[in-house]
Amino acid sequence: MSVGTGRDFASLLDELLVDSRIEDQSMPPPTVSFDYLAVAEELLSGRIRVADDRVAAEYDDMSGSLDDKVDALFEAVGASVERPEPPAADLPPVEPEAILRELGLKASTNAAELAKIRRAFAFKNHPDRVAPHLRQRAMVRMQVANMLIDDARRRARPRG
């Protein structure tokens, strides 16, 4: 590559490309032969030991005593790992009449208002936005609400 002042950028790039092709032909590409399956087989065979049996036994002893300590703490606090089911009164209703009251649909509601009602209900009740134990119930509520809104839309559509 020669250095000159009267050259343009394109000719400089062309010269670099030619130089890189010459270098590529002179040297073979680097290769590393590595048999991943052989390494995995060797690790799984048990012939390779990462730590001796004494370390594994000490680890088991420590983790066992840790489990006992955690269990003792839970017992001392009086807490249980299992969460009780919420009372039925706290669960949102899935009955169409209750959802219809919640939506507040009227015979005079137009299509734009129905779309707004649908979005507002989905924002509050979508299964992705509620607690995990309420997701199935939220899905049913969304289906019922969409059915009710679609019915109201069909009734509101002008005929003619």
PDB file of C-alpha atoms in Angstrom, residues 18-130:
ATOM      1  CA  VAL A  18      -6.400  -6.601  -2.502  1.00  0.00           C
ATOM      2  CA  ASP A  19      -3.855  -6.673   0.337  1.00  0.00           C
ATOM      3  CA  SER A  20      -6.211  -8.653   2.587  1.00  0.00           C
ATOM      4  CA  ARG A  21      -6.867 -11.223  -0.168  1.00  0.00           C
ATOM      5  CA  ILE A  22      -3.137 -11.750  -0.625  1.00  0.00           C
ATOM      6  CA  GLU A  23      -2.682 -12.297   3.131  1.00  0.00           C
ATOM      7  CA  ASP A  24      -5.627 -14.733   3.224  1.00  0.00           C
ATOM      8  CA  GLN A  25      -4.096 -16.915   0.509  1.00  0.00           C
ATOM      9  CA  SER A  26      -0.685 -17.087   2.141  1.00  0.00           C
ATOM     10  CA  MET A  27      -1.842 -18.412   5.531  1.00  0.00           C
ATOM     11  CA  PRO A  28      -4.258 -21.274   6.153  1.00  0.00           C
ATOM     12  CA  PRO A  29      -7.199 -20.412   8.403  1.00  0.00           C
ATOM     13  CA  PRO A  30      -6.656 -21.237  12.064  1.00  0.00           C
ATOM     14  CA  THR A  31      -8.415 -24.381  13.243  1.00  0.00           C
ATOM     15  CA  VAL A  32      -8.849 -25.923  16.640  1.00  0.00           C
ATOM     16  CA  SER A  33      -9.980 -29.491  16.722  1.00  0.00           C
ATOM     17  CA  PHE A  34     -12.057 -30.037  19.812  1.00  0.00           C
ATOM     18  CA  ASP A  35     -14.377 -32.951  20.349  1.00  0.00           C
ATOM     19  CA  TYR A  36     -17.131 -31.673  22.616  1.00  0.00           C
ATOM     20  CA  LEU A  37     -18.846 -35.052  22.825  1.00  0.00           C
ATOM     21  CA  ALA A  38     -15.651 -36.733  24.009  1.00  0.00           C
ATOM     22  CA  VAL A  39     -15.241 -34.126  26.745  1.00  0.00           C
ATOM     23  CA  ALA A  40     -18.863 -34.540  27.870  1.00  0.00           C
ATOM     24  CA  GLU A  41     -18.486 -38.318  27.881  1.00  0.00           C
ATOM     25  CA  GLU A  42     -15.317 -38.046  29.958  1.00  0.00           C
ATOM     26  CA  LEU A  43     -17.011 -35.777  32.496  1.00  0.00           C
ATOM     27  CA  LEU A  44     -20.026 -38.064  32.800  1.00  0.00           C
ATOM     28  CA  SER A  45     -17.944 -41.214  33.112  1.00  0.00           C
ATOM     29  CA  GLY A  46     -16.856 -40.334  36.643  1.00  0.00           C
ATOM     30  CA  ARG A  47     -13.150 -40.677  35.907  1.00  0.00           C
ATOM     31  CA  ILE A  48     -12.648 -36.943  36.413  1.00  0.00           C
ATOM     32  CA  ARG A  49     -12.951 -35.895  40.049  1.00  0.00           C
ATOM     33  CA  VAL A  50     -13.448 -32.254  40.853  1.00  0.00           C
ATOM     34  CA  ALA A  51     -13.226 -32.683  44.632  1.00  0.00           C
ATOM     35  CA  ASP A  52     -12.505 -35.531  46.969  1.00  0.00           C
ATOM     36  CA  ASP A  53     -15.163 -37.374  48.977  1.00  0.00           C
ATOM     37  CA  ARG A  54     -14.348 -35.411  52.120  1.00  0.00           C
ATOM     38  CA  VAL A  55     -15.440 -32.135  50.482  1.00  0.00           C
ATOM     39  CA  ALA A  56     -18.674 -33.691  49.180  1.00  0.00           C
ATOM     40  CA  ALA A  57     -19.479 -35.131  52.619  1.00  0.00           C
ATOM     41  CA  GLU A  58     -18.852 -31.779  54.304  1.00  0.00           C
ATOM     42  CA  TYR A  59     -21.079 -30.046  51.757  1.00  0.00           C
ATOM     43  CA  ASP A  60     -23.881 -32.541  52.419  1.00  0.00           C
ATOM     44  CA  ASP A  61     -23.517 -32.046  56.184  1.00  0.00           C
ATOM     45  CA  MET A  62     -23.658 -28.264  55.843  1.00  0.00           C
ATOM     46  CA  SER A  63     -26.668 -28.247  53.547  1.00  0.00           C
ATOM     47  CA  GLY A  64     -28.516 -30.683  55.804  1.00  0.00           C
ATOM     48  CA  SER A  65     -27.985 -28.542  58.865  1.00  0.00           C
ATOM     49  CA  LEU A  66     -29.031 -25.461  56.904  1.00  0.00           C
ATOM     50  CA  ASP A  67     -32.342 -27.120  55.997  1.00  0.00           C
ATOM     51  CA  ASP A  68     -32.909 -27.945  59.654  1.00  0.00           C
ATOM     52  CA  LYS A  69     -32.196 -24.333  60.647  1.00  0.00           C
ATOM     53  CA  VAL A  70     -34.634 -22.975  58.065  1.00  0.00           C
ATOM     54  CA  ASP A  71     -37.341 -25.402  59.196  1.00  0.00           C
ATOM     55  CA  ALA A  72     -36.744 -24.393  62.822  1.00  0.00           C
ATOM     56  CA  LEU A  73     -37.069 -20.703  61.916  1.00  0.00           C
ATOM     57  CA  PHE A  74     -40.396 -21.316  60.164  1.00  0.00           C
ATOM     58  CA  GLU A  75     -41.676 -23.252  63.153  1.00  0.00           C
ATOM     59  CA  ALA A  76     -40.547 -20.511  65.550  1.00  0.00           C
ATOM     60  CA  VAL A  77     -42.386 -17.863  63.588  1.00  0.00           C
ATOM     61  CA  GLY A  78     -45.409 -20.088  63.180  1.00  0.00           C
ATOM     62  CA  ALA A  79     -45.486 -19.556  59.452  1.00  0.00           C
ATOM     63  CA  SER A  80     -46.315 -22.225  56.998  1.00  0.00           C
ATOM     64  CA  VAL A  81     -44.934 -22.542  53.504  1.00  0.00           C
ATOM     65  CA  GLU A  82     -48.383 -23.260  52.071  1.00  0.00           C
ATOM     66  CA  ARG A  83     -50.522 -20.232  51.400  1.00  0.00           C
ATOM     67  CA  PRO A  84     -54.170 -20.509  52.333  1.00  0.00           C
ATOM     68  CA  GLU A  85     -56.783 -20.044  49.625  1.00  0.00           C
ATOM     69  CA  PRO A  86     -58.433 -16.627  49.748  1.00  0.00           C
ATOM     70  CA  PRO A  87     -62.025 -16.644  50.952  1.00  0.00           C
ATOM     71  CA  ALA A  88     -64.665 -16.905  48.239  1.00  0.00           C
ATOM     72  CA  ALA A  89     -65.997 -13.445  49.117  1.00  0.00           C
ATOM     73  CA  ASP A  90     -62.711 -11.869  47.955  1.00  0.00           C
ATOM     74  CA  LEU A  91     -62.808 -13.562  44.547  1.00  0.00           C
ATOM     75  CA  PRO A  92     -64.125 -11.483  41.648  1.00  0.00           C
ATOM     76  CA  PRO A  93     -67.432 -12.795  40.287  1.00  0.00           C
ATOM     77  CA  VAL A  94     -67.657 -14.723  37.018  1.00  0.00           C
ATOM     78  CA  GLU A  95     -71.448 -14.582  36.682  1.00  0.00           C
ATOM     79  CA  PRO A  96     -72.541 -12.714  33.529  1.00  0.00           C
ATOM     80  CA  GLU A  97     -75.032 -10.577  35.489  1.00  0.00           C
ATOM     81  CA  ALA A  98     -72.334  -9.334  37.873  1.00  0.00           C
ATOM     82  CA  ILE A  99     -69.918  -8.617  35.027  1.00  0.00           C
ATOM     83  CA  LEU A 100     -72.682  -6.817  33.101  1.00  0.00           C
ATOM     84  CA  ARG A 101     -73.273  -4.566  36.134  1.00  0.00           C
ATOM     85  CA  GLU A 102     -69.516  -3.984  36.415  1.00  0.00           C
ATOM     86  CA  LEU A 103     -69.278  -3.032  32.732  1.00  0.00           C
ATOM     87  CA  GLY A 104     -72.211  -0.632  33.014  1.00  0.00           C
ATOM     88  CA  LEU A 105     -73.512  -1.363  29.513  1.00  0.00           C
ATOM     89  CA  LYS A 106     -76.600   0.533  28.376  1.00  0.00           C
ATOM     90  CA  ALA A 107     -78.732   0.251  25.264  1.00  0.00           C
ATOM     91  CA  SER A 108     -77.559   3.697  24.158  1.00  0.00           C
ATOM     92  CA  THR A 109     -73.826   2.877  24.307  1.00  0.00           C
ATOM     93  CA  ASN A 110     -72.151   3.433  20.920  1.00  0.00           C
ATOM     94  CA  ALA A 111     -69.275   1.444  19.366  1.00  0.00           C
ATOM     95  CA  ALA A 112     -66.537   3.873  20.461  1.00  0.00           C
ATOM     96  CA  GLU A 113     -67.744   3.792  24.066  1.00  0.00           C
ATOM     97  CA  LEU A 114     -67.934  -0.018  23.943  1.00  0.00           C
ATOM     98  CA  ALA A 115     -64.312  -0.167  22.784  1.00  0.00           C
ATOM     99  CA  LYS A 116     -63.323   2.137  25.641  1.00  0.00           C
ATOM    100  CA  ILE A 117     -65.237  -0.038  28.145  1.00  0.00           C
ATOM    101  CA  ARG A 118     -63.516  -3.166  26.773  1.00  0.00           C
ATOM    102  CA  ARG A 119     -60.052  -1.622  27.150  1.00  0.00           C
ATOM    103  CA  ALA A 120     -60.768  -0.375  30.674  1.00  0.00           C
ATOM    104  CA  PHE A 121     -62.073  -3.789  31.769  1.00  0.00           C
ATOM    105  CA  ALA A 122     -59.071  -5.541  30.202  1.00  0.00           C
ATOM    106  CA  PHE A 123     -56.700  -3.123  31.927  1.00  0.00           C
ATOM    107  CA  LYS A 124     -58.153  -4.037  35.323  1.00  0.00           C
ATOM    108  CA  ASN A 125     -58.912  -7.725  34.791  1.00  0.00           C
ATOM    109  CA  HIS A 126     -56.509  -9.194  32.216  1.00  0.00           C
ATOM    110  CA  PRO A 127     -54.991 -12.527  33.379  1.00  0.00           C
ATOM    111  CA  ASP A 128     -51.467 -11.144  32.957  1.00  0.00           C
ATOM    112  CA  ARG A 129     -52.229  -8.339  35.410  1.00  0.00           C
ATOM    113  CA  VAL A 130     -53.697 -10.331  38.310  1.00  0.00           C
TER     114      VAL A 130
END
